[in-house]
Short mmCIF file of C-alpha atoms in Angstrom, two decimals:
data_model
loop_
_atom_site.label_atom_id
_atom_site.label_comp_id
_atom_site.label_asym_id
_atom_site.label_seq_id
_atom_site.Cartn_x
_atom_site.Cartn_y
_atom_site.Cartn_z
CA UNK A 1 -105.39 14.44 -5.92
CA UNK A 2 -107.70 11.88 -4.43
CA UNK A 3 -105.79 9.63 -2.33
CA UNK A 4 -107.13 6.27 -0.67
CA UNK A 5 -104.40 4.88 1.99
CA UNK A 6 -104.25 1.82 3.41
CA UNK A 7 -102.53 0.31 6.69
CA UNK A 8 -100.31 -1.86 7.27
CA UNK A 9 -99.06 -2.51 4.04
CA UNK A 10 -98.55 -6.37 5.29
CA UNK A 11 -99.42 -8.53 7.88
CA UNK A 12 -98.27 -11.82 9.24
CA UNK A 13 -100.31 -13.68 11.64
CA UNK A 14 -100.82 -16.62 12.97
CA UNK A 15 -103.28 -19.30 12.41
CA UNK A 16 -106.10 -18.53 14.97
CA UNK A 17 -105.52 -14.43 15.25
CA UNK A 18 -107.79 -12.03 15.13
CA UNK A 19 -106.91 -8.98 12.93
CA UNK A 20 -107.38 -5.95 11.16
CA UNK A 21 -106.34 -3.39 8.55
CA UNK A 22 -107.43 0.11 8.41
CA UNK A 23 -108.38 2.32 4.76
CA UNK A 24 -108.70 5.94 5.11
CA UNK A 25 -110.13 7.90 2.30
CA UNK A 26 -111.64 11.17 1.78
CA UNK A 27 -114.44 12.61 4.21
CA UNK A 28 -115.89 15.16 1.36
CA UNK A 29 -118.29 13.85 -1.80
CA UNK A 30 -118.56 10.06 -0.56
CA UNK A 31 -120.12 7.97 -2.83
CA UNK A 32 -119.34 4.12 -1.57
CA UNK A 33 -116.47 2.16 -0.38
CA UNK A 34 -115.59 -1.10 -1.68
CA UNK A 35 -113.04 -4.00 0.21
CA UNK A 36 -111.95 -6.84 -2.30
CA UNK A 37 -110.10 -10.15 -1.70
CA UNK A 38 -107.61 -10.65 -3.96
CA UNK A 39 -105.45 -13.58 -4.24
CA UNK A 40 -102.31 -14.45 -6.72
CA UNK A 41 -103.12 -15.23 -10.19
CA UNK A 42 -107.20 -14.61 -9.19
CA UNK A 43 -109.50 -11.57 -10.12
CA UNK A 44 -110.26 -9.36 -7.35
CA UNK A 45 -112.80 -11.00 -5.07
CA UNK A 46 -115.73 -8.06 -3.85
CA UNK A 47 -116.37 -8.48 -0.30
CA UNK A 48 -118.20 -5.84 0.59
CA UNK A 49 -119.99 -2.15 -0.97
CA UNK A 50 -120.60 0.06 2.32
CA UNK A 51 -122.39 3.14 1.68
CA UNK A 52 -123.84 4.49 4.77
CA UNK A 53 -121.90 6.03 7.96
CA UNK A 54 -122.06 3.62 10.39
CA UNK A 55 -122.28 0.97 8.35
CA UNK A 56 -121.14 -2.19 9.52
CA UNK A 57 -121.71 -5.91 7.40
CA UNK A 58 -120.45 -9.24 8.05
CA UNK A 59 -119.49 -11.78 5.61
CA UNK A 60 -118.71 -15.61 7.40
CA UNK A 61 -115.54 -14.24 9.82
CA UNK A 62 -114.77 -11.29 8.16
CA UNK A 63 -116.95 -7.80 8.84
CA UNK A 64 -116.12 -4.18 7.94
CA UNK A 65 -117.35 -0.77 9.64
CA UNK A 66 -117.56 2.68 7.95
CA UNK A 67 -116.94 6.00 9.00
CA UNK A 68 -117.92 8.84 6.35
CA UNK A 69 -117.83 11.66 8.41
CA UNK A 70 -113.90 10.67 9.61
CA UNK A 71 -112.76 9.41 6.55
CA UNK A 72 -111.69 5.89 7.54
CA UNK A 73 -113.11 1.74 7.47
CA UNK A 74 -111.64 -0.91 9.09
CA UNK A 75 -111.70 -4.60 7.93
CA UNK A 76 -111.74 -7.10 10.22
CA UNK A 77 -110.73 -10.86 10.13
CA UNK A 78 -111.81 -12.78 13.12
CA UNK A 79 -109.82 -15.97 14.18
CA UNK A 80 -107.83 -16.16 11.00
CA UNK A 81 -107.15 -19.12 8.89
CA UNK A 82 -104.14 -19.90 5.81
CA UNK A 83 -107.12 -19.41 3.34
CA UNK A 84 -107.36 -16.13 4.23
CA UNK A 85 -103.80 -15.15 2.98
CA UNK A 86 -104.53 -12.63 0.27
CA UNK A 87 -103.80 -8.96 -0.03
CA UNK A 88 -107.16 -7.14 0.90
CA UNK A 89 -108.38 -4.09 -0.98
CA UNK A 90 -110.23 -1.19 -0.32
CA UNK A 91 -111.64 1.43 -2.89
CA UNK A 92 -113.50 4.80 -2.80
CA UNK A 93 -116.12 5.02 -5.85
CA UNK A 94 -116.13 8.75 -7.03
CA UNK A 95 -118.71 10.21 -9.64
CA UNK A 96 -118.40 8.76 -12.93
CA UNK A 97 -118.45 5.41 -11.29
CA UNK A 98 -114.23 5.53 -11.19
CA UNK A 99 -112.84 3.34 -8.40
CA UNK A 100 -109.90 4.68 -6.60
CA UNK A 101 -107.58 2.14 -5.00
CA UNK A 102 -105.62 1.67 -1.88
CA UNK A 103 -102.35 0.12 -2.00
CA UNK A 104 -103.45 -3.26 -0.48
CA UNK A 105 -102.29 -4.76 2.67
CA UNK A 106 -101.06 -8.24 2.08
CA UNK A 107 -102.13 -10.39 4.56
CA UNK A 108 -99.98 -13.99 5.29
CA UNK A 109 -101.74 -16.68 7.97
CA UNK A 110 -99.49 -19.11 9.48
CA UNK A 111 -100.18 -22.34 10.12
CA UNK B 1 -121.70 -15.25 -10.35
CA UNK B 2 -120.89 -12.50 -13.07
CA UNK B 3 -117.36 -13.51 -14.89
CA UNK B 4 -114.59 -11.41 -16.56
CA UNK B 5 -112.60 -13.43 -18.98
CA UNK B 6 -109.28 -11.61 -19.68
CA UNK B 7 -106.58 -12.97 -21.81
CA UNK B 8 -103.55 -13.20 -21.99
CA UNK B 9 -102.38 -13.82 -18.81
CA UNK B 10 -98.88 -13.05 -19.17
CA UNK B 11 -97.02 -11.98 -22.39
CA UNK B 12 -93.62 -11.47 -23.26
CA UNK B 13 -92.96 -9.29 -26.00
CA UNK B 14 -90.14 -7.64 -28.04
CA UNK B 15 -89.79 -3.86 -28.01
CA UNK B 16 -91.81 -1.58 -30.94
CA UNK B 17 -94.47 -4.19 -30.91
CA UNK B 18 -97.89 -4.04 -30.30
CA UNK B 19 -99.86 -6.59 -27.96
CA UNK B 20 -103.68 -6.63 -27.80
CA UNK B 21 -105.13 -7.71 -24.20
CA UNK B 22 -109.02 -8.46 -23.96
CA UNK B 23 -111.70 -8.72 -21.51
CA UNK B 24 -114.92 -10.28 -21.71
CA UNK B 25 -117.96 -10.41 -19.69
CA UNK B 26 -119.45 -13.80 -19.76
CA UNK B 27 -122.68 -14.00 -18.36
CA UNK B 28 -123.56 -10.27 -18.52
CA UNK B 29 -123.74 -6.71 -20.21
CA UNK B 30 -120.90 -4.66 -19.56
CA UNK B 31 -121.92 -1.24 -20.81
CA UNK B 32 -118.57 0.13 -19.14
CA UNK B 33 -115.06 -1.42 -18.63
CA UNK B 34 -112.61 -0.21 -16.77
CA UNK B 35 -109.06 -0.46 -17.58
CA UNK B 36 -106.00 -0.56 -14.57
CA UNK B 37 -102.44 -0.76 -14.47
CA UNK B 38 -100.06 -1.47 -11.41
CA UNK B 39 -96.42 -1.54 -10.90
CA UNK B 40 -94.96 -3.12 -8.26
CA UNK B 41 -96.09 -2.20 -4.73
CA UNK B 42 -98.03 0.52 -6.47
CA UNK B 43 -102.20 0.77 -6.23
CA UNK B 44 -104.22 -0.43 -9.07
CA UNK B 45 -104.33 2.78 -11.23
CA UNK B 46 -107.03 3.83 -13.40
CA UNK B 47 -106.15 4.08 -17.10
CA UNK B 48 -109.25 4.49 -18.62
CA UNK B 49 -112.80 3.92 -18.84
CA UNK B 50 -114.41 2.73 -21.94
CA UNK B 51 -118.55 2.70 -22.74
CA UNK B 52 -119.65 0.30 -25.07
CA UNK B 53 -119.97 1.93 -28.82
CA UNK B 54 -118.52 5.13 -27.93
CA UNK B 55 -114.58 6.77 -27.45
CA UNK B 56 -112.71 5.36 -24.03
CA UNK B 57 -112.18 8.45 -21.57
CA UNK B 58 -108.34 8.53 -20.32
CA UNK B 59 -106.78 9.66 -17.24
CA UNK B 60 -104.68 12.64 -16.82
CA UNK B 61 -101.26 11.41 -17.99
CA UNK B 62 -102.34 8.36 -19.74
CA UNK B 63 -101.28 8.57 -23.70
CA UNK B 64 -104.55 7.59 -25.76
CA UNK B 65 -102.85 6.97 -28.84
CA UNK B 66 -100.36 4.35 -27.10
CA UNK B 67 -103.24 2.94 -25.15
CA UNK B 68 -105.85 2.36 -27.56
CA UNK B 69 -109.15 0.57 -26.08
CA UNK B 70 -112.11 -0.48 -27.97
CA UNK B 71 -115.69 -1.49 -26.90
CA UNK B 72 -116.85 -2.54 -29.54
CA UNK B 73 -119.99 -4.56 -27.75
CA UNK B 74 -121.06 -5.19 -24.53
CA UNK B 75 -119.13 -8.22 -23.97
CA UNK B 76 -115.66 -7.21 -25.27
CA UNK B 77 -113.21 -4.58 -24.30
CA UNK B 78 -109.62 -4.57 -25.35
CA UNK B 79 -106.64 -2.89 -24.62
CA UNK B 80 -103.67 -2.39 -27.33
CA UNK B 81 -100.38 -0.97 -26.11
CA UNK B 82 -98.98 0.20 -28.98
CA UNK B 83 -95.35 0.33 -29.75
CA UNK B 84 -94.25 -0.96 -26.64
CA UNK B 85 -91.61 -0.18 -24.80
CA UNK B 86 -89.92 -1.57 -21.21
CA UNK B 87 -91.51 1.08 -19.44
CA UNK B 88 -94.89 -0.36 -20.47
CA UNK B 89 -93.81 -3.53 -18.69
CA UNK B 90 -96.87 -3.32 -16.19
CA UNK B 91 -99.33 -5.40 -15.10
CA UNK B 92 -102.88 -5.15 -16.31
CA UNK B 93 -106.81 -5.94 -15.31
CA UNK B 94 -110.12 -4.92 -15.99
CA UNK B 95 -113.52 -4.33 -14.70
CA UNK B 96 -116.41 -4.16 -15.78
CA UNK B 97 -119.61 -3.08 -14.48
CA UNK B 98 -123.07 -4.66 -14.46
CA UNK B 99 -125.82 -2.58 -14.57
CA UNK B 100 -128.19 -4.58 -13.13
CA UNK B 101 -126.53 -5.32 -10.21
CA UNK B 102 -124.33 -2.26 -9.91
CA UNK B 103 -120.85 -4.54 -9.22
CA UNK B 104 -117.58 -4.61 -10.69
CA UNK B 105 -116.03 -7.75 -11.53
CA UNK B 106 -112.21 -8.13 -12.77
CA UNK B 107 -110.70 -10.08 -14.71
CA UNK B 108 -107.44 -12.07 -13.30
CA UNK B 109 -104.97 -9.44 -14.78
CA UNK B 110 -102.24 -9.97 -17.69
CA UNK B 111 -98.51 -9.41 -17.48
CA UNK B 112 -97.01 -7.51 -19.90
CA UNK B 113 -92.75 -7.91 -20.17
CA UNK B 114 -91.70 -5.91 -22.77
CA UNK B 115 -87.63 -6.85 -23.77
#
């Protein structure tokens, strides 16, 4: 059984905080690891595809790193806002182009 | 940006019915669709995966004949829960994947009460 874990399962910050959530998945026959956005009543928002160890992209505040050989990425939200209140993704692609989920960790920014 | 357009986005339905939920790629080819279901504070689990003109591939534990999917074209999937029952209460999304660009885009999800 492939399992993709994610920590914490939620989050409450406030307004200005830095932060970040952790996926682990498996070390062995990596393909890619996706983090989505996703937001009540909205589709699943893709923020980033990391394939390569070491990996590490930036979108606006948010950036991710990626760790193959350890099994693990971390997601990071710099000086966080209310807008970024969503419950964050992450998902290991396996052969056959299936996408395994985490359970989410649902972030909530105070104002 | 590439678009899933899934519908309905909630339904309510009576027990021993059927209820027919469809996604549709708007502004691309979706040669594959993938179909998910999640109950509460569960992970988005894979149900399926359909390719356009050919027989969906289910999941270990997933009933095909309750869960019947068709991909007809490459801009329509659809899922039919057959005979539902309150254990099929769930909610629902697709994805589908663009070849060109080698994303996945979901649709917003549909939630399925069955009483």
């Amino acid at each position: 059984i492939l399992n993709v874990e994610q920590s914490p399962q939620s989050l409450h910050v406030q307004e200005g905080d830095s932060t970040n959530f952790t996926c682990s998945f498996p070390s062995s026959n990596f393909y890619a690891l996706h983090w989505y956005r996703w937001e009540t009543a909205k589709s699943p928002e893709a923020l980033f595809v990391m394939t390569l160890n070491g990996d590490e992209k930036k979108k606006g505040r948010i950036s991710a790193t990626l760790n193959t050989k350890e099994g693990y990425s971390y997601l990071y939200i710099k000086g966080s806002q209310p807008e970024d209140s969503a419950t964050y993704l992450c998902a290991f692609l396996k052969q056959g182009g299936k996408l395994i989920f985490g359970q989410g960790t649902e972030l909530s920014v105070k104002p | 940006g590439a678009v899933v357009s899934q519908h309905p986005s909630w339904v309510i339905c009576k027990s021993g019915t059927s209820v027919k939920i469809e996604c549709r790629s708007l502004d691309f080819q979706a040669t594959t669709m993938f179909w998910y279901r999640q109950f509460p504070k569960q992970s988005l689990m894979l149900m399926a995966t359909s390719n356009e003109g050919s027989k969906a591939t289910y999941e270990q534990g997933v009933e095909k004949d309750k869960f019947l999917i068709n991909h007809a074209s490459l801009t329509l999937s659809t899922l039919t829960v057959t005979s539902a029952h309150p254990e099929d209460s769930s909610f629902y999304i697709c994805s589908a994947r663009d070849l060109t660009s080698y994303g996945y885009t979901f649709g917003s999800g549909t939630r399925l009460t069955v009483v």
